[in-house]
Coordinates of C-alpha atoms in Angstrom, one line a residue:
Chain A
M134 CA -43.5 -92.3 1.1
K135 CA -43.0 -89.1 3.1
L136 CA -40.0 -86.9 2.5
N137 CA -38.8 -84.0 4.5
E138 CA -39.8 -81.8 1.6
R139 CA -39.6 -78.4 3.4
S140 CA -36.0 -79.0 4.3
V141 CA -35.2 -80.4 0.9
A142 CA -36.7 -77.3 -0.7
H143 CA -34.7 -75.2 1.7
Y144 CA -31.5 -76.9 0.7
A145 CA -32.3 -76.3 -2.9
T146 CA -32.7 -72.5 -2.5
C147 CA -30.2 -71.8 0.2
D148 CA -26.9 -70.1 -0.6
S149 CA -24.8 -73.2 -0.6
P150 CA -23.0 -73.3 -3.9
A151 CA -24.6 -75.2 -6.7
D152 CA -22.5 -77.7 -8.7
H153 CA -24.1 -76.6 -11.9
A154 CA -27.1 -74.5 -12.9
G155 CA -28.8 -73.3 -16.1
F156 CA -31.9 -73.4 -18.3
L157 CA -32.9 -76.7 -19.8
R158 CA -36.0 -77.7 -21.6
K159 CA -37.6 -80.7 -20.0
R160 CA -39.6 -83.1 -22.1
V161 CA -43.2 -83.5 -20.8
E162 CA -45.1 -86.5 -21.8
R163 CA -48.8 -86.2 -22.2
H164 CA -51.2 -89.0 -22.9
H165 CA -54.3 -88.6 -24.9
H166 CA -56.4 -91.6 -24.0
H167 CA -59.0 -91.1 -26.7
A168 CA -56.4 -90.4 -29.4
H169 CA -54.0 -93.2 -28.4
H170 CA -51.0 -91.1 -28.9
H171 CA -48.5 -89.1 -27.0
T172 CA -47.8 -85.5 -27.5
T173 CA -44.3 -84.4 -26.8
S174 CA -43.8 -80.9 -25.5
Y175 CA -41.0 -79.2 -23.7
Q176 CA -41.1 -77.0 -20.7
R177 CA -38.2 -74.6 -20.0
C178 CA -37.1 -74.7 -16.4
W179 CA -34.2 -73.4 -14.3
F180 CA -32.2 -76.4 -13.2
V181 CA -29.9 -76.4 -10.2
L182 CA -27.5 -79.3 -9.4
K183 CA -26.5 -79.7 -5.8
G184 CA -24.6 -82.9 -4.9
N185 CA -26.6 -85.9 -6.0
L186 CA -29.9 -83.8 -6.3
L187 CA -31.1 -82.1 -9.4
F188 CA -33.8 -79.5 -8.7
Y189 CA -35.9 -77.6 -11.2
F190 CA -37.7 -74.4 -10.9
E191 CA -40.3 -72.6 -12.9
D192 CA -37.8 -69.8 -13.4
R193 CA -34.6 -68.5 -12.0
E194 CA -36.2 -66.3 -9.3
S195 CA -38.6 -68.9 -8.0
R196 CA -38.4 -69.4 -4.3
E197 CA -39.4 -73.0 -4.4
P198 CA -38.5 -75.9 -6.7
V199 CA -41.1 -77.4 -8.8
G200 CA -39.4 -80.8 -8.7
L201 CA -36.4 -82.9 -7.7
V202 CA -34.6 -85.7 -9.4
V203 CA -32.6 -87.9 -7.0
L204 CA -29.6 -88.8 -9.2
E205 CA -28.2 -91.8 -7.2
G206 CA -27.8 -94.8 -9.5
C207 CA -28.6 -93.0 -12.7
T208 CA -26.9 -93.0 -16.1
V209 CA -26.7 -90.0 -18.3
E210 CA -26.6 -90.4 -22.0
L211 CA -27.0 -88.4 -25.2
C212 CA -30.2 -89.3 -26.9
E213 CA -31.4 -89.5 -30.4
A214 CA -34.5 -87.4 -29.8
A215 CA -35.9 -85.2 -32.5
E216 CA -34.3 -82.3 -30.6
E217 CA -30.7 -81.3 -30.9
F218 CA -28.6 -81.1 -27.8
A219 CA -30.8 -83.6 -25.9
F220 CA -29.7 -85.9 -23.3
A221 CA -31.4 -88.3 -20.9
I222 CA -31.2 -89.3 -17.3
R223 CA -32.1 -92.9 -17.0
F224 CA -32.4 -95.4 -14.1
D225 CA -31.8 -99.1 -13.9
D226 CA -35.4 -99.9 -13.1
A227 CA -36.9 -101.1 -16.4
G228 CA -40.2 -99.4 -15.9
A229 CA -38.8 -96.1 -14.9
R230 CA -39.3 -93.1 -17.1
A231 CA -36.3 -91.3 -18.4
Y232 CA -35.9 -87.5 -17.9
V233 CA -35.1 -86.1 -21.3
L234 CA -33.5 -82.7 -21.2
V235 CA -32.5 -80.3 -23.9
A236 CA -29.7 -77.8 -23.6
D237 CA -29.2 -74.5 -25.4
G238 CA -26.2 -75.6 -27.3
Q239 CA -23.4 -78.1 -27.7
A240 CA -21.2 -76.7 -24.9
A241 CA -24.1 -76.5 -22.5
M242 CA -25.1 -80.0 -23.2
E243 CA -21.6 -81.4 -22.7
A244 CA -21.2 -79.4 -19.4
W245 CA -24.5 -80.8 -18.1
V246 CA -23.7 -84.4 -19.1
K247 CA -20.3 -84.2 -17.4
A248 CA -21.6 -82.6 -14.3
L249 CA -24.5 -85.1 -13.9
S250 CA -22.3 -88.1 -14.6
R251 CA -20.2 -87.2 -11.6
A252 CA -23.0 -86.2 -9.3
S253 CA -23.5 -89.4 -7.4
F254 CA -22.7 -89.8 -3.7
D255 CA -20.9 -93.0 -4.5
Y256 CA -18.6 -91.3 -6.9
M257 CA -17.8 -88.6 -4.4
R258 CA -17.1 -91.2 -1.8
L259 CA -14.7 -93.0 -4.1
V260 CA -12.7 -89.9 -4.8
V261 CA -12.6 -89.0 -1.1
R262 CA -11.3 -92.5 -0.2
E263 CA -8.7 -92.3 -2.9
L264 CA -7.5 -88.9 -1.6
E265 CA -7.5 -90.1 2.0
K266 CA -5.2 -92.9 0.9
Q267 CA -2.9 -90.6 -1.0
L268 CA -2.6 -88.2 1.9
E269 CA -1.8 -91.1 4.2
E270 CA 0.9 -92.2 1.8
A271 CA 2.3 -88.7 1.5
C272 CA 2.5 -88.3 5.2
K273 CA 4.2 -91.7 5.6
S274 CA 6.8 -90.9 3.0
L275 CA 7.5 -87.5 4.6
A276 CA 7.8 -89.1 8.0
A277 CA 10.1 -91.8 6.6
C278 CA 12.4 -89.1 5.1
R279 CA 12.6 -87.3 8.4
K280 CA 13.5 -90.4 10.3
S281 CA 16.4 -91.2 8.0
P282 CA 19.8 -90.1 9.6
Q283 CA 20.8 -86.5 9.3
R284 CA 24.2 -86.0 7.8
S285 CA 26.0 -82.7 8.1
S286 CA 27.2 -82.5 4.6
S287 CA 25.0 -80.3 2.6
S288 CA 25.6 -82.2 -0.6
S289 CA 24.0 -85.4 0.8
V290 CA 21.0 -83.3 2.1
R291 CA 20.6 -81.8 -1.3
K292 CA 20.8 -85.2 -2.9
R293 CA 18.1 -86.5 -0.7
H294 CA 15.9 -83.6 -1.7
L295 CA 16.6 -84.2 -5.3
S296 CA 15.8 -87.8 -5.0
N297 CA 12.4 -87.0 -3.7
P298 CA 11.3 -84.0 -5.7
A299 CA 8.0 -84.1 -3.9
L300 CA 9.7 -82.7 -0.8
L301 CA 11.2 -79.7 -2.6
P302 CA 8.2 -77.5 -2.7
V303 CA 7.5 -78.1 1.0
Q304 CA 11.0 -76.9 2.0
E305 CA 10.8 -73.8 -0.1
K306 CA 7.3 -72.6 0.5
P307 CA 6.6 -70.5 3.6
V308 CA 5.7 -72.9 6.4
I309 CA 2.4 -72.3 8.2
L310 CA 2.6 -73.3 11.8
E311 CA -0.5 -74.6 13.5
N312 CA -0.9 -71.4 15.4
G313 CA -1.3 -69.5 12.2
Y314 CA 2.1 -67.8 12.1
S315 CA 4.2 -68.3 9.1
V316 CA 7.9 -68.6 8.9
S317 CA 9.8 -68.6 5.7
G318 CA 11.4 -72.0 4.9
S319 CA 15.0 -72.8 5.9
S320 CA 17.9 -72.3 3.6
G321 CA 19.1 -75.1 1.3
G322 CA 21.4 -76.6 3.9
G323 CA 18.4 -77.8 5.9
G324 CA 20.1 -77.1 9.2
S325 CA 19.2 -73.5 10.1
T326 CA 16.6 -72.8 12.7
P327 CA 13.5 -70.9 11.7
G328 CA 12.9 -70.1 15.4
G329 CA 15.3 -67.3 15.0
A330 CA 13.7 -66.0 11.8
A331 CA 11.6 -62.9 12.2
C332 CA 8.4 -62.2 10.5
P333 CA 6.7 -58.9 10.2
D334 CA 3.7 -58.1 12.4
R335 CA 0.8 -56.1 11.3
D336 CA 2.4 -52.8 12.2
G337 CA 5.4 -53.5 10.0
G338 CA 7.8 -53.9 12.9
Y339 CA 9.5 -57.2 13.4
V340 CA 8.4 -59.6 16.1
K341 CA 9.8 -62.9 16.9
P342 CA 7.3 -65.6 16.2
P343 CA 6.1 -67.6 19.1
P344 CA 8.1 -70.7 19.9
L345 CA 7.4 -73.7 17.7
P346 CA 4.7 -75.9 19.2
P347 CA 5.9 -79.3 20.5
R348 CA 5.8 -82.1 18.1
R349 CA 2.4 -83.6 17.8
R350 CA 1.9 -87.0 19.4
S351 CA 1.1 -89.5 16.7
A352 CA -2.3 -91.1 17.0
A353 CA -0.6 -94.5 17.5
G354 CA 0.6 -93.2 20.8
S355 CA 4.4 -93.0 20.3
T356 CA 6.1 -89.9 21.7
T357 CA 8.4 -87.8 19.6
G358 CA 11.2 -85.5 20.6
S359 CA 11.4 -81.8 20.5
P360 CA 11.1 -80.2 17.1
T361 CA 14.1 -80.4 14.9
P362 CA 15.0 -76.9 13.7
G363 CA 14.9 -76.4 10.0
F364 CA 12.1 -78.8 9.5
S365 CA 8.6 -78.0 8.6
T366 CA 7.0 -79.1 11.9
A367 CA 3.9 -77.5 10.6
M368 CA 3.2 -80.7 8.7
P369 CA 2.2 -83.0 11.5
E370 CA 2.9 -86.6 10.8
S371 CA -0.1 -87.9 12.5
P372 CA -3.4 -86.2 11.7
V373 CA -4.1 -88.5 8.8
S374 CA -3.1 -91.7 10.4
P375 CA -5.8 -94.3 10.0
E376 CA -7.2 -93.6 13.4
T377 CA -7.9 -90.0 12.5
A378 CA -8.9 -90.4 8.9
C379 CA -12.3 -89.1 9.8
F380 CA -12.6 -85.5 8.7
S381 CA -14.8 -84.3 11.5
K382 CA -12.4 -85.6 14.1
L383 CA -9.5 -83.9 12.3
H384 CA -11.5 -80.7 12.1
S385 CA -12.2 -80.6 15.9
W386 CA -8.6 -81.7 16.6
Y387 CA -7.2 -78.8 14.6
G388 CA -9.7 -76.4 16.0
Q389 CA -8.9 -77.3 19.6
E390 CA -5.2 -77.1 19.1
I391 CA -5.4 -73.8 17.5
T392 CA -7.5 -72.4 20.3
V393 CA -5.2 -73.6 22.9
L394 CA -2.1 -72.4 21.2
R395 CA -3.5 -69.0 20.4
R396 CA -4.5 -68.6 24.0
E397 CA -1.0 -69.7 25.3
W398 CA 0.6 -67.3 22.9
Q399 CA -1.6 -64.4 23.8
E400 CA -0.8 -65.0 27.5
R401 CA 2.9 -65.1 26.8
Q402 CA 2.6 -61.8 24.8
K403 CA 0.8 -60.2 27.7
R404 CA 3.5 -61.3 30.1
G405 CA 6.2 -60.1 27.8
H406 CA 4.9 -56.5 27.7
P407 CA 5.8 -54.1 30.6
Chain B
M285 CA -42.5 -80.5 -5.0
R286 CA -42.4 -83.5 -7.3
Y287 CA -39.7 -86.1 -6.9
N288 CA -38.8 -89.5 -8.4
E289 CA -40.2 -91.6 -5.6
R290 CA -39.6 -94.8 -7.5
E291 CA -35.9 -94.2 -7.5
L292 CA -35.9 -93.3 -3.8
L293 CA -37.8 -96.5 -3.0
S294 CA -35.2 -98.4 -5.0
L295 CA -32.4 -96.7 -3.1
A296 CA -34.1 -97.7 0.2
R297 CA -33.8 -101.4 -0.9
Q298 CA -30.0 -101.1 -1.4
P299 CA -27.4 -102.3 1.1
A300 CA -27.3 -99.8 3.9
E301 CA -24.2 -98.2 5.4
K302 CA -26.0 -98.7 8.7
A303 CA -29.3 -100.1 9.9
A304 CA -30.9 -100.7 13.2
E305 CA -34.2 -101.0 15.1
V306 CA -34.8 -98.0 17.2
L307 CA -37.6 -96.0 18.7
M308 CA -38.4 -93.0 16.7
R309 CA -40.6 -89.9 17.2
V310 CA -41.4 -87.4 14.5
P311 CA -41.8 -83.7 15.3
K312 CA -45.6 -83.7 15.1
K313 CA -47.9 -82.6 17.9
G314 CA -48.9 -85.6 20.0
S315 CA -46.5 -88.0 18.4
V316 CA -45.0 -90.8 20.5
L317 CA -42.0 -93.0 20.2
K318 CA -42.6 -95.9 17.8
K319 CA -40.5 -98.9 16.9
R320 CA -38.9 -98.4 13.6
L321 CA -36.2 -99.8 11.4
V322 CA -33.9 -97.0 10.3
K323 CA -31.5 -97.4 7.3
L324 CA -28.8 -95.1 6.2
V325 CA -28.2 -95.1 2.5
V326 CA -25.9 -92.4 1.0
N327 CA -27.3 -89.1 2.3
F328 CA -30.8 -90.4 3.1
L329 CA -32.1 -91.9 6.3
F330 CA -35.1 -94.2 5.5
Y331 CA -37.4 -95.4 8.2
F332 CA -39.7 -98.4 8.0
R333 CA -42.3 -100.1 10.1
T334 CA -40.4 -103.2 11.3
D335 CA -42.4 -105.7 9.3
E336 CA -42.7 -103.7 6.1
A337 CA -40.5 -103.7 3.0
E338 CA -41.3 -100.2 1.9
P339 CA -40.3 -97.2 4.0
I340 CA -42.8 -94.9 5.6
G341 CA -40.5 -92.0 4.9
A342 CA -37.1 -90.7 4.1
L343 CA -35.0 -87.8 5.5
L344 CA -32.5 -86.1 3.3
L345 CA -29.5 -85.5 5.5
E346 CA -28.2 -82.2 4.1
H347 CA -28.0 -79.0 6.2
C348 CA -29.1 -81.0 9.2
R349 CA -27.9 -81.0 12.8
I350 CA -27.3 -84.2 14.7
T351 CA -27.6 -83.7 18.4
K352 CA -26.8 -86.1 21.2
E353 CA -29.7 -85.8 23.6
E354 CA -30.2 -87.7 26.9
E355 CA -28.9 -91.2 27.4
N356 CA -29.3 -93.5 24.3
V357 CA -31.1 -90.7 22.5
F358 CA -30.1 -88.5 19.5
S359 CA -32.1 -86.1 17.4
I360 CA -32.0 -84.8 13.8
S361 CA -33.2 -81.3 13.0
F362 CA -32.9 -79.2 10.0
M363 CA -31.3 -75.8 9.5
E364 CA -34.4 -73.8 8.8
E365 CA -36.4 -75.3 11.6
P366 CA -34.0 -76.2 14.4
E367 CA -36.8 -76.8 17.0
R368 CA -38.5 -79.5 14.9
K369 CA -36.6 -82.6 16.0
Y370 CA -36.8 -86.2 14.9
C371 CA -35.9 -88.2 18.0
F372 CA -34.3 -91.6 18.0
E373 CA -33.8 -93.8 21.0
C374 CA -31.2 -96.5 20.6
A375 CA -30.7 -99.8 22.5
S376 CA -27.5 -98.6 24.0
E377 CA -25.3 -95.5 24.5
E378 CA -22.7 -97.1 22.3
Q379 CA -25.1 -97.6 19.5
C380 CA -26.3 -94.0 20.0
Q381 CA -22.8 -92.6 19.6
E382 CA -22.1 -94.7 16.5
W383 CA -25.2 -93.3 14.9
V384 CA -24.4 -89.7 15.8
E385 CA -20.9 -90.2 14.2
A386 CA -22.2 -91.9 11.1
L387 CA -25.0 -89.4 10.5
K388 CA -22.7 -86.4 11.0
R389 CA -20.5 -87.8 8.1
A390 CA -23.4 -88.8 6.0
S391 CA -24.1 -85.6 4.0
Y392 CA -22.8 -84.9 0.5
E393 CA -21.7 -81.5 1.8
F394 CA -19.5 -83.2 4.5
M395 CA -17.9 -85.4 1.9
R396 CA -17.3 -82.4 -0.3
R397 CA -15.5 -80.5 2.6
S398 CA -13.4 -83.6 3.3
L399 CA -12.4 -83.8 -0.3
I400 CA -11.4 -80.2 -0.5
F401 CA -9.5 -80.6 2.8
Y402 CA -7.5 -83.7 1.5
R403 CA -6.9 -82.1 -1.9
N404 CA -5.5 -79.0 -0.2
E405 CA -3.3 -81.0 2.2
I406 CA -1.9 -83.2 -0.6
Q407 CA -1.2 -80.1 -2.7
K408 CA 0.6 -78.5 0.2
M409 CA 2.7 -81.6 0.9
T410 CA 3.5 -82.7 -2.6
G411 CA 3.0 -79.6 -4.7
K412 CA 0.7 -81.6 -7.0
D413 CA -3.1 -81.5 -7.4
P414 CA -4.3 -85.0 -6.8
L415 CA -7.4 -84.5 -8.9
E416 CA -5.4 -83.9 -12.1
Q417 CA -4.9 -87.6 -12.6
F418 CA -8.7 -88.0 -12.7
G419 CA -9.1 -85.1 -15.1
I420 CA -11.5 -83.5 -12.7
S421 CA -9.5 -80.6 -11.2
G422 CA -11.6 -78.1 -13.0
E423 CA -15.0 -79.4 -11.7
A424 CA -17.0 -76.8 -9.7
R425 CA -17.9 -79.3 -7.1
F426 CA -14.2 -79.9 -6.0
Q427 CA -13.1 -76.3 -5.8
L428 CA -11.4 -74.9 -2.7
A429 CA -13.9 -72.9 -0.8
A430 CA -14.5 -69.3 -1.9

């Protein structure tokens, strides 16, 4: 079966960060037909783990990998080899050979076993899906809290914050608006307007930040009113709605919006100057 | 470069995220469009002769560029050789768009970026690191970009 080996080798050696790397000794099986026995020897290689692929090189400076182990569907276990700090990568397939690797010490072995156990694409996909769900839930609960009626008494606002401690850090941290300008969070009462707050520009003088961008239309299509002062409109309620759960769409969405906003702001700045 | 072909073949037999019959052309001089079954499994695109159980080949989908070409057609090329294109002609424009979207999201590196993005957003919103519950917040593969 063909494989796009040149590209694979390039991926191995390019500067994208490795998930783990280090020297390991790799067991090499050699058959002696006439003697009917196996000799076991070990070859020291430089191993690089990227995603679900384990590459090995003759040495650290090699420009091309000697080999690759596709890790999808493997199990990693400690093995009772004659060697200390040995572990094995095994596959379901009964006839498949195991890759027996030997680390330099206990810590190195544990680190490799941990890294390799979590290397599969399936595992990564599981974690991503879980976080997608969590972000959706966090957005929903934030949106739900905003929709609840605003009472003027500060004590009730404080109570609401305390009842949902997850919201506290959001209020107190500086809020990053989509156009990249930050405004420090509102005071405890929750009613002051950050639009009036000033933030220092690069020269150290104070400039008013550009007006808050209009509230983002939710992906479901419902329109929302003008931004409520004092709230962190920087946290859009919609980008992680089910329709936009796809990261590449989100990425382009943010990118487009930032470009447009930046351009609008720059034009306004130009007009504002004599 | 050696690789565990046996495991790759086994992967090719697993349920695919996406599979279809398309016309495919490899970036070799004189090559023409041929009917192939393509199958997306994790970050590999396998391609088969339509009546065979074992794939002719596999493309690792890391550091690749998926480009929408003319109607019904998209191509896959790789970072170090952007002119060498694997071309795929689909049955319809809709099918073509679906494949482009699916393949763009098919790399491990794309998933990693998504994870880092979600992790960061959740952390901003809730003040908590969502990976802590899994005990994996220290893992190199999940770190916020340098």
